[in-house]
Amino acid sequence: MKNRILIGALALLACAAVSVSNASASEWYDKAEVSQALDTHVSGIELSDGDVLGAYIGTTAGPVRVEAGVAHVNADLNFYGNSFDASANDYNAAAYLDTASGLYVGAGVNYVQAEAQIGPGYTFEQSGFGWHASGGYAFRAAGGIVEVQATYLSASLDDVDLTQTRATIGYRHAL
C-alpha cells in the first residue's frame, strides 16, 4: 500500500511537471544540496545535528517550480549515555513558488526510510510518509542558481514520529 501511495505521489509530480513544461517555455535542471540538520526528534528523543546530502531533478515555468529527489541524512542517537548511528533516505517531491526578488516558498510529500544501529548486530528500521515546507532565497552565481533554504520535515514512520529542521545551501544547474 505504501509503495502505491509513493508511486501515486511521484506520478502526480510528473504530471504537474509535464503540465508546467507544456504551458510555456520551461527549464529543466538538476540540483545538489548540502544541509545541516539543526533540530531532529524521533518520538520526542533528540538526535544530534547531522549532515544531509541531496540530489534532485526539476523543471520551472514562470514562477512555478517542481522537483523530485532524494536526500541522505546522517545523525547520532544519544540514548542514556550511549551513542548509536542513525541514518535515513528521504525521497521527496515538491512544488515551489518563486518570486522576482529571489524569495521562494514550497511544500511537498516525503517517504522516509530510516535506520539506527543499536548495539552489535541489531538494526532498528522504520519507514513512512510525511510532508515538508520550505522557504528560501535564490540568486544567480557561477553559471547556475544558488539556493539558501530552511526546511521543516514531519513524517510518521512505522512506530515513531520524525520531525526535523534543516538549513541548506544548494546549486541548480540547467540541463
CSV table of C-alpha atoms in Angstrom, one decimal:
chain,number,residue,atom,x,y,z
A,1,MET,CA,0.0,0.0,0.0
A,2,LYS,CA,2.8,2.4,0.9
A,3,ASN,CA,4.6,1.8,-2.4
A,4,ARG,CA,1.3,2.6,-4.3
A,5,ILE,CA,1.0,5.9,-2.4
A,6,LEU,CA,4.6,6.8,-3.1
A,7,ILE,CA,4.2,5.9,-6.8
A,8,GLY,CA,1.0,7.9,-7.0
A,9,ALA,CA,2.7,11.0,-5.4
A,10,LEU,CA,5.6,10.8,-7.9
A,11,ALA,CA,3.2,10.2,-10.8
A,12,LEU,CA,1.3,13.3,-9.7
A,13,LEU,CA,4.5,15.3,-9.6
A,14,ALA,CA,5.5,14.0,-13.1
A,15,CYS,CA,2.1,15.1,-14.4
A,16,ALA,CA,2.5,18.5,-12.9
A,17,ALA,CA,6.0,18.8,-14.4
A,18,VAL,CA,4.7,17.9,-17.9
A,19,SER,CA,1.8,20.3,-17.5
A,20,VAL,CA,4.1,23.1,-16.4
A,21,SER,CA,6.6,22.3,-19.2
A,22,ASN,CA,3.8,22.3,-21.8
A,23,ALA,CA,2.2,25.6,-20.5
A,24,SER,CA,5.2,27.7,-21.6
A,25,ALA,CA,8.9,27.5,-22.1
A,26,SER,CA,10.4,25.5,-19.3
A,27,GLU,CA,13.9,24.9,-18.0
A,28,TRP,CA,14.9,21.5,-16.7
A,29,TYR,CA,17.6,21.4,-14.0
A,30,ASP,CA,19.5,19.2,-11.7
A,31,LYS,CA,20.3,20.3,-8.1
A,32,ALA,CA,22.8,19.2,-5.5
A,33,GLU,CA,22.5,20.4,-1.9
A,34,VAL,CA,24.3,20.2,1.4
A,35,SER,CA,22.3,20.6,4.6
A,36,GLN,CA,22.8,20.7,8.3
A,37,ALA,CA,20.0,19.1,10.4
A,38,LEU,CA,19.5,21.6,13.2
A,39,ASP,CA,16.7,20.0,15.3
A,40,THR,CA,15.8,16.4,14.8
A,41,HIS,CA,13.4,14.5,17.1
A,42,VAL,CA,12.3,10.9,16.9
A,43,SER,CA,9.2,10.4,19.1
A,44,GLY,CA,10.5,13.1,21.5
A,45,ILE,CA,14.1,11.8,21.6
A,46,GLU,CA,16.5,14.4,20.2
A,47,LEU,CA,19.2,13.3,17.7
A,48,SER,CA,22.5,15.0,17.3
A,49,ASP,CA,22.8,17.6,14.5
A,50,GLY,CA,23.8,15.7,11.3
A,51,ASP,CA,24.7,16.3,7.7
A,52,VAL,CA,22.3,15.9,4.8
A,53,LEU,CA,23.3,15.4,1.1
A,54,GLY,CA,20.6,15.7,-1.6
A,55,ALA,CA,20.2,15.3,-5.4
A,56,TYR,CA,17.2,16.5,-7.3
A,57,ILE,CA,15.8,17.0,-10.8
A,58,GLY,CA,13.2,19.6,-11.6
A,59,THR,CA,11.6,22.0,-14.1
A,60,THR,CA,10.4,25.6,-14.0
A,61,ALA,CA,7.8,27.5,-15.9
A,62,GLY,CA,7.5,31.1,-14.9
A,63,PRO,CA,7.2,31.4,-11.2
A,64,VAL,CA,6.3,27.7,-10.6
A,65,ARG,CA,8.9,25.1,-10.0
A,66,VAL,CA,8.5,21.3,-9.3
A,67,GLU,CA,11.2,18.9,-8.4
A,68,ALA,CA,11.8,15.4,-7.0
A,69,GLY,CA,14.8,13.8,-5.5
A,70,VAL,CA,16.4,12.1,-2.5
A,71,ALA,CA,18.4,13.3,0.5
A,72,HIS,CA,20.6,11.1,2.7
A,73,VAL,CA,20.5,12.1,6.4
A,74,ASN,CA,23.2,11.1,8.9
A,75,ALA,CA,22.8,11.6,12.7
A,76,ASP,CA,23.6,10.1,16.0
A,77,LEU,CA,21.0,8.9,18.5
A,78,ASN,CA,22.2,9.6,22.1
A,79,PHE,CA,20.2,7.5,24.5
A,80,TYR,CA,21.0,7.1,28.2
A,81,GLY,CA,24.7,7.9,27.6
A,82,ASN,CA,25.1,5.6,24.6
A,83,SER,CA,25.6,6.8,21.1
A,84,PHE,CA,24.0,5.0,18.1
A,85,ASP,CA,24.5,5.7,14.4
A,86,ALA,CA,21.3,6.7,12.7
A,87,SER,CA,20.6,7.5,9.0
A,88,ALA,CA,17.7,7.9,6.6
A,89,ASN,CA,16.9,8.2,2.9
A,90,ASP,CA,14.3,10.9,2.3
A,91,TYR,CA,12.6,10.5,-1.1
A,92,ASN,CA,10.6,13.7,-1.8
A,93,ALA,CA,8.6,15.7,-4.3
A,94,ALA,CA,7.9,19.4,-4.0
A,95,ALA,CA,6.3,22.4,-5.7
A,96,TYR,CA,7.7,25.9,-5.2
A,97,LEU,CA,6.5,29.4,-6.0
A,98,ASP,CA,9.5,31.7,-6.9
A,99,THR,CA,9.3,35.5,-6.8
A,100,ALA,CA,11.2,38.1,-8.8
A,101,SER,CA,13.0,39.2,-5.6
A,102,GLY,CA,14.6,35.7,-5.3
A,103,LEU,CA,12.5,34.6,-2.3
A,104,TYR,CA,10.5,31.4,-2.7
A,105,VAL,CA,8.2,29.1,-0.7
A,106,GLY,CA,7.2,25.5,-1.3
A,107,ALA,CA,5.8,22.3,0.2
A,108,GLY,CA,5.9,18.6,-0.7
A,109,VAL,CA,5.5,15.0,0.2
A,110,ASN,CA,8.1,12.7,1.6
A,111,TYR,CA,8.8,8.9,2.0
A,112,VAL,CA,11.4,8.3,4.7
A,113,GLN,CA,13.4,5.1,5.2
A,114,ALA,CA,15.3,5.3,8.5
A,115,GLU,CA,17.6,3.0,10.5
A,116,ALA,CA,19.6,3.1,13.7
A,117,GLN,CA,22.4,0.7,14.6
A,118,ILE,CA,21.7,-0.3,18.2
A,119,GLY,CA,24.4,-2.4,19.7
A,120,PRO,CA,26.3,-5.0,17.8
A,121,GLY,CA,24.3,-6.8,15.2
A,122,TYR,CA,20.9,-5.1,15.7
A,123,THR,CA,19.4,-2.6,13.3
A,124,PHE,CA,16.2,-0.8,14.0
A,125,GLU,CA,14.4,0.1,10.8
A,126,GLN,CA,11.4,2.4,10.2
A,127,SER,CA,9.7,3.9,7.2
A,128,GLY,CA,6.7,6.1,6.4
A,129,PHE,CA,5.2,9.1,4.8
A,130,GLY,CA,5.4,12.7,5.7
A,131,TRP,CA,5.4,16.3,4.4
A,132,HIS,CA,7.7,19.3,4.4
A,133,ALA,CA,7.5,23.0,4.0
A,134,SER,CA,10.5,25.1,2.7
A,135,GLY,CA,11.4,28.7,2.2
A,136,GLY,CA,14.5,30.4,1.0
A,137,TYR,CA,16.3,32.8,-1.3
A,138,ALA,CA,17.8,32.0,-4.7
A,139,PHE,CA,20.3,34.0,-6.8
A,140,ARG,CA,22.3,33.6,-9.9
A,141,ALA,CA,26.0,32.7,-9.5
A,142,ALA,CA,28.7,30.7,-11.2
A,143,GLY,CA,26.5,29.9,-14.3
A,144,GLY,CA,23.7,28.5,-12.2
A,145,ILE,CA,21.4,29.3,-9.3
A,146,VAL,CA,22.4,29.1,-5.6
A,147,GLU,CA,19.7,28.5,-3.0
A,148,VAL,CA,19.8,29.2,0.7
A,149,GLN,CA,16.9,27.4,2.3
A,150,ALA,CA,15.2,26.3,5.5
A,151,THR,CA,13.0,23.2,5.6
A,152,TYR,CA,10.8,21.7,8.2
A,153,LEU,CA,10.0,17.9,7.8
A,154,SER,CA,7.4,15.9,9.6
A,155,ALA,CA,6.9,12.1,9.0
A,156,SER,CA,5.1,9.3,10.6
A,157,LEU,CA,7.3,6.2,10.4
A,158,ASP,CA,6.2,2.7,11.4
A,159,ASP,CA,6.4,3.1,15.2
A,160,VAL,CA,7.9,6.6,15.6
A,161,ASP,CA,7.3,10.2,14.6
A,162,LEU,CA,10.1,12.2,13.0
A,163,THR,CA,10.5,15.9,12.9
A,164,GLN,CA,13.5,17.8,11.5
A,165,THR,CA,14.6,21.4,10.7
A,166,ARG,CA,17.3,21.8,8.1
A,167,ALA,CA,19.5,24.7,6.9
A,168,THR,CA,20.5,24.1,3.3
A,169,ILE,CA,22.7,25.5,0.5
A,170,GLY,CA,22.1,24.1,-2.9
A,171,TYR,CA,23.2,24.7,-6.5
A,172,ARG,CA,20.8,24.3,-9.5
A,173,HIS,CA,22.3,23.8,-12.9
A,174,ALA,CA,20.3,23.9,-16.2
A,175,LEU,CA,20.3,20.7,-18.2
